[in-house]
Coordinates of C-alpha atoms in Angstrom, one line a residue:
X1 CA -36.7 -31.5 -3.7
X2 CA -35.2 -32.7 -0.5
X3 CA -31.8 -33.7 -2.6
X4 CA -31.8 -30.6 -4.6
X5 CA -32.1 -28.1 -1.6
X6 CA -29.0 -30.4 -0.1
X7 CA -26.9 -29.5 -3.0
X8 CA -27.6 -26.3 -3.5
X9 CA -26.6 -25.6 0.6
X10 CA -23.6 -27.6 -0.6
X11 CA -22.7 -25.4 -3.1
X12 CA -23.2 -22.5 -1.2
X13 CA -20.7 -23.8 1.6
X14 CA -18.1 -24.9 -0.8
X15 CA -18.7 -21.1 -2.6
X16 CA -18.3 -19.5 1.1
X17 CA -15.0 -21.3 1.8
X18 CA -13.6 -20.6 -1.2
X19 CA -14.3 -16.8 -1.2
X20 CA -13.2 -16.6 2.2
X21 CA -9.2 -18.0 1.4
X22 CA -9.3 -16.3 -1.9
X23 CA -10.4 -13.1 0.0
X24 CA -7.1 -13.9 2.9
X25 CA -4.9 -14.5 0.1
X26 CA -6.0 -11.7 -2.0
X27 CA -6.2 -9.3 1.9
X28 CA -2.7 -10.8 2.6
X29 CA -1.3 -8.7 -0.7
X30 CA -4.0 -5.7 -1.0
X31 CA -3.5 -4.6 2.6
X32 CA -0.2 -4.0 2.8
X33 CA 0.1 -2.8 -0.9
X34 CA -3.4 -0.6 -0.2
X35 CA -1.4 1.5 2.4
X36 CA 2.3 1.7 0.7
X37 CA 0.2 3.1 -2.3
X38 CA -1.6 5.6 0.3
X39 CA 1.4 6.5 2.1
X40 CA 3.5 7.2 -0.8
X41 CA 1.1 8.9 -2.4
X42 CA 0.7 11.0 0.6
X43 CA 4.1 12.4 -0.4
X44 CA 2.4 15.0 -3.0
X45 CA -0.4 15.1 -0.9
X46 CA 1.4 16.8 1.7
X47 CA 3.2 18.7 -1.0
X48 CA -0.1 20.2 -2.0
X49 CA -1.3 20.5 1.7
X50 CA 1.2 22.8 2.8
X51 CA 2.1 24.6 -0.6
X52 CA -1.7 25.1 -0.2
X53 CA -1.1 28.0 2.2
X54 CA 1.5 29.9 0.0
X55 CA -1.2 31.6 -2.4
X56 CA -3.2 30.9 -5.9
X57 CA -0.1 30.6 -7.9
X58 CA 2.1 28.4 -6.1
X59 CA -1.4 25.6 -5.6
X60 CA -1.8 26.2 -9.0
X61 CA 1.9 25.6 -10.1
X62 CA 2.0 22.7 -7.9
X63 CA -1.0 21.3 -9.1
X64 CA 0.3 22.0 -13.2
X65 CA 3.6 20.0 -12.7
X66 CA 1.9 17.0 -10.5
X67 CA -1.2 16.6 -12.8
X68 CA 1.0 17.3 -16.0
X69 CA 4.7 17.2 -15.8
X70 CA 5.1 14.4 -13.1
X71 CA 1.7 12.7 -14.3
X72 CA 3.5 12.8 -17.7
X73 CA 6.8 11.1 -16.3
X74 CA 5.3 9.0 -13.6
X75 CA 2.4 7.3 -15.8
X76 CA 5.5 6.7 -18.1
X77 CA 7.5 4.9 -15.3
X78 CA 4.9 2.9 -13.5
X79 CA 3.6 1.5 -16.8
X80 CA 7.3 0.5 -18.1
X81 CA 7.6 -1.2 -14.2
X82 CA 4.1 -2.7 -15.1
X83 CA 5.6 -5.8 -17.4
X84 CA 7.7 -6.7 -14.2
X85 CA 4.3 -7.1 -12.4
X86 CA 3.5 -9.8 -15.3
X87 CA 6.7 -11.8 -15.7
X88 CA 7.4 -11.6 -12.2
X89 CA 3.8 -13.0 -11.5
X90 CA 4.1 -15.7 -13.8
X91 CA 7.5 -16.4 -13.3
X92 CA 6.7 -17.0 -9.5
X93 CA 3.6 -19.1 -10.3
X94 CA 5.8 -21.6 -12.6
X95 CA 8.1 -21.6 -9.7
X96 CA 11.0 -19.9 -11.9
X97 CA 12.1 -17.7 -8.8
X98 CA 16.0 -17.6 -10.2
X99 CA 14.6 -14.9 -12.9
X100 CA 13.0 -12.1 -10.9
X101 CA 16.4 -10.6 -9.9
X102 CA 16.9 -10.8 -14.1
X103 CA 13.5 -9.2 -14.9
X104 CA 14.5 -6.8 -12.1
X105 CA 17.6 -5.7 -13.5
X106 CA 16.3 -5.5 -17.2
X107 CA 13.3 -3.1 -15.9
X108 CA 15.9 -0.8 -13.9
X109 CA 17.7 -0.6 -17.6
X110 CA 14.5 0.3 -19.4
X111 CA 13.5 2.9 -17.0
X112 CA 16.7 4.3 -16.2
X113 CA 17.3 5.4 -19.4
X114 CA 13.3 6.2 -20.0
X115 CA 13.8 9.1 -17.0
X116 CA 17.1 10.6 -18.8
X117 CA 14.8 10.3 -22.2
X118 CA 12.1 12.4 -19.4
X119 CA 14.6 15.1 -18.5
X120 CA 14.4 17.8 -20.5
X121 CA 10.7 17.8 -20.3
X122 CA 11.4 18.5 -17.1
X123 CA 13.9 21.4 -17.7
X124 CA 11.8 23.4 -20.5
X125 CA 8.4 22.8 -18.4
X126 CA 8.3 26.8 -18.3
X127 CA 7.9 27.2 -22.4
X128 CA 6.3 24.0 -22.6
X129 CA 3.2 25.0 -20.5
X130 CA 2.9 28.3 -22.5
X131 CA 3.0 26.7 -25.7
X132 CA 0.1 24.7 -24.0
X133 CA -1.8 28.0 -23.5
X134 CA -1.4 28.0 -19.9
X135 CA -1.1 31.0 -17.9
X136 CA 2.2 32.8 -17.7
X137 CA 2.4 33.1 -14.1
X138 CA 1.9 29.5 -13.3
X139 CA 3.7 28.5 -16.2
X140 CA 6.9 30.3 -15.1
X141 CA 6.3 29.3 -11.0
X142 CA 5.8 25.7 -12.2
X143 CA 8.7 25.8 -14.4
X144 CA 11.4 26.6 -11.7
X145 CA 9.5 24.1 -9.4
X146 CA 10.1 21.4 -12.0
X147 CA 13.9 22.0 -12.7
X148 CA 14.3 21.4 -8.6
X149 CA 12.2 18.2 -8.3
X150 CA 14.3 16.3 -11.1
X151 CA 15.5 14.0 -8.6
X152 CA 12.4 12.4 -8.0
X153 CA 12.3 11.5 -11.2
X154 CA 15.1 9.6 -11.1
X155 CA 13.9 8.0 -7.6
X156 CA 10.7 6.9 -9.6
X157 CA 12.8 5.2 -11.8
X158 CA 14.1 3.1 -9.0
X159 CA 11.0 2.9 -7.1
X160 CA 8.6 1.4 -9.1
X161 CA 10.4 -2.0 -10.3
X162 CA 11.4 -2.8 -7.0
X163 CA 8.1 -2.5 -5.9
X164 CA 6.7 -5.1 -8.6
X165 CA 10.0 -7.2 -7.6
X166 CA 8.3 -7.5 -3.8
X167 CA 4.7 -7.5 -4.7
X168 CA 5.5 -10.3 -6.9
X169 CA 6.6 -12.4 -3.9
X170 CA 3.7 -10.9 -1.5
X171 CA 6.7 -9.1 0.3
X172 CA 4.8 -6.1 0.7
X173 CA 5.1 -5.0 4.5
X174 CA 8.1 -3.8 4.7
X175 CA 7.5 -1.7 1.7
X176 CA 4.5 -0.1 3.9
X177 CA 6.7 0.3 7.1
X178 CA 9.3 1.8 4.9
X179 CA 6.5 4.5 3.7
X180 CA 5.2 5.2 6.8
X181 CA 8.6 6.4 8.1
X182 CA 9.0 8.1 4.9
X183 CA 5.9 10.4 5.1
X184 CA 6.5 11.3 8.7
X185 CA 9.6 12.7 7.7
X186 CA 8.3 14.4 4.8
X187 CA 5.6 15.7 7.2
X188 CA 8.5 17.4 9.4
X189 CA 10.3 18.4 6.4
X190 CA 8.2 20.5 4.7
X191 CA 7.1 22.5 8.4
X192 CA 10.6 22.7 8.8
X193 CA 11.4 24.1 5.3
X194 CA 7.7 25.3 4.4
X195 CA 6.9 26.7 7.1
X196 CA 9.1 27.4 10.1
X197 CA 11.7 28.6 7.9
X198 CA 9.4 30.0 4.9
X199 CA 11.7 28.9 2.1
X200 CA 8.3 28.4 0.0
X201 CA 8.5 26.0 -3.1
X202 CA 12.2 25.3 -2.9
X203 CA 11.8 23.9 0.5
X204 CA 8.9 21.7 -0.7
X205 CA 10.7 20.5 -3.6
X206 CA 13.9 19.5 -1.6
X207 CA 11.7 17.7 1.2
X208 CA 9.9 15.9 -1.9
X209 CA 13.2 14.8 -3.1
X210 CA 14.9 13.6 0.1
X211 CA 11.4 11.3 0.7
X212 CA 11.5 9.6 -2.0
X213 CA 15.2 9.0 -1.8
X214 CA 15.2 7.6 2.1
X215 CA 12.1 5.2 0.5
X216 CA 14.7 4.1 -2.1
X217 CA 17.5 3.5 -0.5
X218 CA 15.5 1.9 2.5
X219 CA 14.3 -0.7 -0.1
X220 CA 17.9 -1.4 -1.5
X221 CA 19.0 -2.4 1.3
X222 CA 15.8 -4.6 2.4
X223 CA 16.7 -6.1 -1.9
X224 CA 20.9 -7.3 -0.5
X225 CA 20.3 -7.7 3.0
X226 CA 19.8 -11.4 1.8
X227 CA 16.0 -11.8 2.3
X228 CA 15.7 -13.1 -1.4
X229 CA 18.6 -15.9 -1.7
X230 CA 17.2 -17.4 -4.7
X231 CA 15.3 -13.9 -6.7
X232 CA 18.5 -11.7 -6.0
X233 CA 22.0 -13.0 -7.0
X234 CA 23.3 -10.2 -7.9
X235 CA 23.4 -8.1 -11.1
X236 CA 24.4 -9.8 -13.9
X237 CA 25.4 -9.4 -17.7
X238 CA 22.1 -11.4 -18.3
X239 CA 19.9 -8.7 -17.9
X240 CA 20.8 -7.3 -21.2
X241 CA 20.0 -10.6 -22.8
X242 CA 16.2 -10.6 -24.5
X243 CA 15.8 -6.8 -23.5
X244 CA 14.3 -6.0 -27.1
X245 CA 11.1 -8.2 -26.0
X246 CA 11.1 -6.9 -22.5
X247 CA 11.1 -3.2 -24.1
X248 CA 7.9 -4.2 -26.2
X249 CA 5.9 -5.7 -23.2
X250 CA 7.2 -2.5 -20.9
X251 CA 5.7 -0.2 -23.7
X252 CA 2.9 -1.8 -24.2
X253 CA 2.1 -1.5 -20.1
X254 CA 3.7 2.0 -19.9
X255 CA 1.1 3.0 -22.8
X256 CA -2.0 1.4 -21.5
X257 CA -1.1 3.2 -18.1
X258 CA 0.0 6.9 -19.8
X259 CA -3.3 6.6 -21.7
X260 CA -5.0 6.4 -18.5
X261 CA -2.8 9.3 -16.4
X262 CA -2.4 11.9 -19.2
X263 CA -6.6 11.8 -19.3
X264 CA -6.0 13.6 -16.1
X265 CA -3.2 15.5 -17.5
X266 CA -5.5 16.9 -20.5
X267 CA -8.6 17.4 -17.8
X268 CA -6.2 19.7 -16.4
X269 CA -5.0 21.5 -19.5
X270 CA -8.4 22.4 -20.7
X271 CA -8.9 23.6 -17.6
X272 CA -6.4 26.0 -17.7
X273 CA -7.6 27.1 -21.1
X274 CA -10.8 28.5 -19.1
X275 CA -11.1 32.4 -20.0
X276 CA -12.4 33.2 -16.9
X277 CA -9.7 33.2 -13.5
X278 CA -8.5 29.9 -14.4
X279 CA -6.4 29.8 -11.7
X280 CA -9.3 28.9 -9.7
X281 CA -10.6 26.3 -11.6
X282 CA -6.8 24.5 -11.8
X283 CA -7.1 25.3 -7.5
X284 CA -10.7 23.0 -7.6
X285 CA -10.0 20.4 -9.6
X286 CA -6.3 20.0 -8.4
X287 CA -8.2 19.4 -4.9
X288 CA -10.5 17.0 -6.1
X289 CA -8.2 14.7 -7.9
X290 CA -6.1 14.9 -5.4
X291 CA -9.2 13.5 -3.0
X292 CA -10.0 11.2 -6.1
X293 CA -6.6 9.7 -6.3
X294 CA -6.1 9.2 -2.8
X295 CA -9.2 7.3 -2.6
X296 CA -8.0 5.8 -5.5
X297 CA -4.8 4.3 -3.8
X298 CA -7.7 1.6 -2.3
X299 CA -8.0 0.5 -6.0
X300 CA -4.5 0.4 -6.7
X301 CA -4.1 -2.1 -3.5
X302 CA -6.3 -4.2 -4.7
X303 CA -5.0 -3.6 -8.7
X304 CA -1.6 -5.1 -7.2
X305 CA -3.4 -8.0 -5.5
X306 CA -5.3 -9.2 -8.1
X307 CA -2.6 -8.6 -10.5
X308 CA -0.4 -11.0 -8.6
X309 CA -2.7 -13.5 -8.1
X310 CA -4.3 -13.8 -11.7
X311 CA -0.7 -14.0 -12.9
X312 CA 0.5 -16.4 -10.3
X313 CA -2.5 -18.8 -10.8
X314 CA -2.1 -18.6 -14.8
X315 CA 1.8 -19.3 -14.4
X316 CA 0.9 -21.9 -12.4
X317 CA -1.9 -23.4 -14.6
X318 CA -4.7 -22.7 -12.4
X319 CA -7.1 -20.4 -14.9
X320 CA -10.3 -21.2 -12.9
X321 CA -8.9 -20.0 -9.8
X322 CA -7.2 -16.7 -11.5
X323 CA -11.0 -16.1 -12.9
X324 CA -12.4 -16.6 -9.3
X325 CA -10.0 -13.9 -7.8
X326 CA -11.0 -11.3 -10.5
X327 CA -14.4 -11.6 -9.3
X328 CA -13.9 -11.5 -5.7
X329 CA -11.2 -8.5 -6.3
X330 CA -13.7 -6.8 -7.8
X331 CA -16.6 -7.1 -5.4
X332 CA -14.3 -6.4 -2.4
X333 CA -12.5 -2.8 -4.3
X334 CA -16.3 -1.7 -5.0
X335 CA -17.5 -1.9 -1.7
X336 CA -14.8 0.3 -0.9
X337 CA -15.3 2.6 -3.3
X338 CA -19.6 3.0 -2.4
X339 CA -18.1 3.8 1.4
X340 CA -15.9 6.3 -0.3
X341 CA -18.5 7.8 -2.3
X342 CA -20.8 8.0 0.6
X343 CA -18.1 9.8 2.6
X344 CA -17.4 12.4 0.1
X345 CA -21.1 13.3 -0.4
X346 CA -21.4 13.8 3.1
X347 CA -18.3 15.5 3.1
X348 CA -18.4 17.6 0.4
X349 CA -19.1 21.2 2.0
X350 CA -15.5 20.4 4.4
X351 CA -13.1 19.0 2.9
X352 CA -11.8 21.9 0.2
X353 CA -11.0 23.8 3.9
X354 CA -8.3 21.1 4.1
X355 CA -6.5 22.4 1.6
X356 CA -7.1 26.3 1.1
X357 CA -8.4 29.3 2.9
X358 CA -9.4 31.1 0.1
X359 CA -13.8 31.1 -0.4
X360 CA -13.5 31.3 -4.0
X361 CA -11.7 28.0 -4.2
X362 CA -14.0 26.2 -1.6
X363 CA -16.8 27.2 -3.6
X364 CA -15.2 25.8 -6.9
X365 CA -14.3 22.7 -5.5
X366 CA -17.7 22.0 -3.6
X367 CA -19.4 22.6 -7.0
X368 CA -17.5 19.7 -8.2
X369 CA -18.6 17.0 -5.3
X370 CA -21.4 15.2 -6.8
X371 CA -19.4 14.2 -10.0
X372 CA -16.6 13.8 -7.7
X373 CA -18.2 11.0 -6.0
X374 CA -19.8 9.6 -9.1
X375 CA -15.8 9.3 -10.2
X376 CA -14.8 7.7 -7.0
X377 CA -17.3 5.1 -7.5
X378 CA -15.9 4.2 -10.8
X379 CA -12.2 4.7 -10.1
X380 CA -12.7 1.5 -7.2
X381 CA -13.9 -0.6 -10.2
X382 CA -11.6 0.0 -13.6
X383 CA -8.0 0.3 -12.0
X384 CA -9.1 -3.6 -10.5
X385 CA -9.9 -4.4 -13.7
X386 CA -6.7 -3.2 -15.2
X387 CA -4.9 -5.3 -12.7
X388 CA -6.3 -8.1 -14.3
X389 CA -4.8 -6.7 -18.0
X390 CA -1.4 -6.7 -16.1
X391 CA -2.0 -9.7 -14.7
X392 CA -3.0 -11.7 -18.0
X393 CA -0.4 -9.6 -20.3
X394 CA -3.6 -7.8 -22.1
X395 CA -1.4 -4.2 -22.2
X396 CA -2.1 -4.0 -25.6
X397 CA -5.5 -4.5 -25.8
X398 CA -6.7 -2.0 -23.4
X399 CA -4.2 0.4 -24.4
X400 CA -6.5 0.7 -27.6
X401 CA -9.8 0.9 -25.1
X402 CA -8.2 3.7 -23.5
X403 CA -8.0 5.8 -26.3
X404 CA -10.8 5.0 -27.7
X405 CA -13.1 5.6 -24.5
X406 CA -11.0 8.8 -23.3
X407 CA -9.3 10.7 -26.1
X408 CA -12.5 9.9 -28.9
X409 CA -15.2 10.1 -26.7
X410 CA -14.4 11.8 -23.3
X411 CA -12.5 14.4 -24.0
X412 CA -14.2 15.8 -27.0
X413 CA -17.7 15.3 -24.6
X414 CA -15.8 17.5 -21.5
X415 CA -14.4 20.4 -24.2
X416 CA -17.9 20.3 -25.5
X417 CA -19.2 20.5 -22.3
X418 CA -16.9 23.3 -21.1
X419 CA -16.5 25.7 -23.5
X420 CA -19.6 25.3 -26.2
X421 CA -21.9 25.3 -23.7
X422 CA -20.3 27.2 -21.4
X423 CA -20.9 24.9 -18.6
X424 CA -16.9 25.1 -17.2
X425 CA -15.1 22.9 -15.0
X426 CA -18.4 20.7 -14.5
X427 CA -18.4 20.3 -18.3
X428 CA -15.0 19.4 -18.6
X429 CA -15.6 16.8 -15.2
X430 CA -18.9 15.4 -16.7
X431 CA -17.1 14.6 -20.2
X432 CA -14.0 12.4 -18.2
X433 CA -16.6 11.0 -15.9
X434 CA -18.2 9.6 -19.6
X435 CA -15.2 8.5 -20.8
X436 CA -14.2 6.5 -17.5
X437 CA -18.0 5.2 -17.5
X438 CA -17.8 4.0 -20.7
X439 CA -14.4 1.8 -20.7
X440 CA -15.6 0.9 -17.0
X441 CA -18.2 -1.4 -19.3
X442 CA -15.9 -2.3 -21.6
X443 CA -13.2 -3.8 -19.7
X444 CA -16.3 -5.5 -17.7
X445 CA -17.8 -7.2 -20.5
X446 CA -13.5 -8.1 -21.9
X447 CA -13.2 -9.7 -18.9
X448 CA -16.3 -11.8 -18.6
X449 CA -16.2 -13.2 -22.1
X450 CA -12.0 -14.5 -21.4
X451 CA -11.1 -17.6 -22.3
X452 CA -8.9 -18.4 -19.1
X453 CA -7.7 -21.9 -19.8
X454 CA -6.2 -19.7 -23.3
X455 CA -4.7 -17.7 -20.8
X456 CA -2.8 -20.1 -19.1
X457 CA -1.3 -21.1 -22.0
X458 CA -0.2 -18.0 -23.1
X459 CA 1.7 -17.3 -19.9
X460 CA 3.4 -20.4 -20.0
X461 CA 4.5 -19.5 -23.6
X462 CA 5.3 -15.7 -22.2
X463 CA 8.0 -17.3 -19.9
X464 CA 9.4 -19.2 -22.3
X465 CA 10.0 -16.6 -24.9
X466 CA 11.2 -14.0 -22.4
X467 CA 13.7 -16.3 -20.8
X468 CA 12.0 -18.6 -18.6
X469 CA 14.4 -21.4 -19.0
X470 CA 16.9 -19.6 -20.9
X471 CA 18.4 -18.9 -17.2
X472 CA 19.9 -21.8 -15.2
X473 CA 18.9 -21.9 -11.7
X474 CA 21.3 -21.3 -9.1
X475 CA 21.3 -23.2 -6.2

């Protein structure tokens, strides 16, 4: 007994050590990545914050083109920057550093041309929302909104493979000091044009655009200022070598991502379908996902982390330690998210005053707190888990959960909900909450049944059909 109680203490020792360096290592990327995501995000935020104090109409417009219209674009975007966050991962893990600046390159061509595709989405928003049996007031507010915040779709483009590019190589805090400055001047932008000079939407939509340009450019020049002599070289004709496999691995990322952000998007539609004032109900829920998502940014800090370590340790060969950093990403993003949900429980009478005046809107939103929290909980669990996918390369697989869980199950549930038993916003709410519930457990029980030492071997095959020694390194 003596013996066995010895080993067991060992064990528990050895476990202790090792969660405690996988938890630096995994700190040492979700920290800094936790509050780029929260800062940039923090851009629309704002946004909403101080278009909050125009009127109904302008929230609601706001709250139409970022839920639906930039959801639409953005979701599209980040998931086509996604397969950088997998090759660039397992490309550092094999110690093929010479090919990040390629896969870099290669992404910047994919989603370049993805935001021109985007464009006139962006330019017929107006009839586009109407046809979508929104109301014509917002419709046509949201419409001229959209025309003036084209740039930032463009500065998406940009953004969100460069990103990958540094996360890749746990180059992260610059990207965060870089966002910091950039939200302070958004801050003073929109008092400036918001509200000292009262130019209204136009002056949010320009102070939009010139943040996310300053974050842009700020990381260019971070990219050739020399701090990657072996990643960057340059740009080169070989990023347009192997593209037609890069394009399938970007669409199968953008596509398990859109699946995941145009849930939101259709939450918001059939919201706006609501016979009664549903310009209210767009006001409430626009305020709660934008609580949700910023909460959510915690996640997405720990989605990068884990990301880059599962596919660092599988380029690498490692699979046990890429399975022991899922499970310690996971525990660490929950406990997060049961402070969060605590918070907004006790919160929940407050903070709709933080973003409107108007008592009809509070009392929406506060009717909304309990399954607002419930959806916190779950949103610091699933977008972990996601990582993960990205991580391992399983885009394609969850992209089929997603649909499945959300557009089969949830959505019918919330317009079920909503309008057949007349039960509103909540309906619609409860019905999404289901449909996240439901993949939450899916993805869980994916994930504990992998077969990591497979995994391993199918990154190293991944690098090797996407270029991984196609590229001589350059000394």
């Amino acid at each position: 007994m003596g013996v066995d109680r010895e080993r067991m203490r060992g064990r528990m020792m050895r476990l202790r050590e090792m969660s405690w360096e996988e938890s630096k290592k995994m700190w040492k990327i979700a920290g800094p990545a936790i509050l780029t995501s929260v800062l940039q995000f923090s851009i629309g935020f704002v946004t909403v914050a101080f278009v909050g104090h125009l009127g109904y109409v302008e929230l609601a417009a706001v709250a139409v083109v970022q839920n639906i219209v930039e959801g639409f674009a953005f979701g599209l975007l980040l998931g086509m920057g996604s397969a950088l966050e997998t090759l660039c991962g397992q490309a550092v893990g094999a110690r093929q550093i010479h090919m990040l600046g390629i896969y870099l390159q290669r992404s910047w061509i994919i989603t370049g041309f993805t935001a021109l595709a985007l464009t006139p989405i962006y330019v017929f928003t107006s009839p586009i929302l109407k046809l979508l049996r929104q109301a014509d007031e917002i419709s046509e507010v949201a419409g001229r909104y959209c025309i003036w915040v084209i740039p930032q779709l463009f500065a998406y483009a940009v953004n969100f493979p460069l990103q990958k590019f540094f996360q890749s190589q746990t180059r992260v805090w610059v990207m965060a000091g870089i966002a910091a400055a950039a939200l302070a001047l958004h801050v003073l932008l929109n008092w400036v044009l918001v509200t000292k000079l009262g130019y209204g939407l136009g002056g949010a939509a320009i102070a939009g655009n010139i943040s996310w340009w300053v974050v842009n450019l700020a990381q260019l020049v971070y990219l050739v200022s020399g701090y990657f002599p072996n990643a960057w070289t340059g740009f080169s004709l070989s990023a347009f070598r192997s593209l037609a496999a890069f394009v399938n691995l970007s669409l199968a990322s953008a596509i398990m991502l859109c699946l995941e952000l145009w849930y939101y998007t259709a939450v918001i539609l059939l919201v706006g379908s609501l016979k009664t004032k549903p310009e209210i109900a767009v006001d409430a829920v626009s305020i709660c996902m934008n609580l949700e998502l910023w909460t959510l940014m915690v996640a997405i800090g720990f989605n990068a982390a884990v990301s880059v370590r599962v596919s660092n340790e599988l380029g690498a060969g490692r699979p046990k330690v890429a399975e022991f950093s899922v499970v310690v990403a996971v525990s660490m993003s929950a406990l997060f998210g049961i402070l969060f949900t605590a918070a907004v429980l006790i919160a929940r009478n407050h903070f709709p005053k933080l973003f409107t005046d108007k008592p009809e809107v509070i009392r929406e939103t506060i009717k909304l707190g309990y399954l607002l929290a419930a959806t916190i909980f779950l949103n610091s669990i699933q977008p972990v888990l996601h990582g993960v996918a990205i991580g391992a390369g399983w885009q394609s697989l969850v992209a089929f959960v997603n649909v499945g869980c959300y557009y089969l199950f949830g959505l019918p549930i919330g317009a079920l909900l909503g309008y057949k038993f007349k039960l509103g916003v909540q309906g619609i709410w409860s019905g999404m909450l289901a449909g996240t519930l439901l993949q939450t457990i899916i993805l869980m029980s994916i994930t504990y049944r992998t077969n990591w030492q497979k995994e391993a071997f199918q990154a190293e095959e991944r690098l090797q059909t996407w270029g991984g020694q196609s590229e001589p390194q350059r000394s």
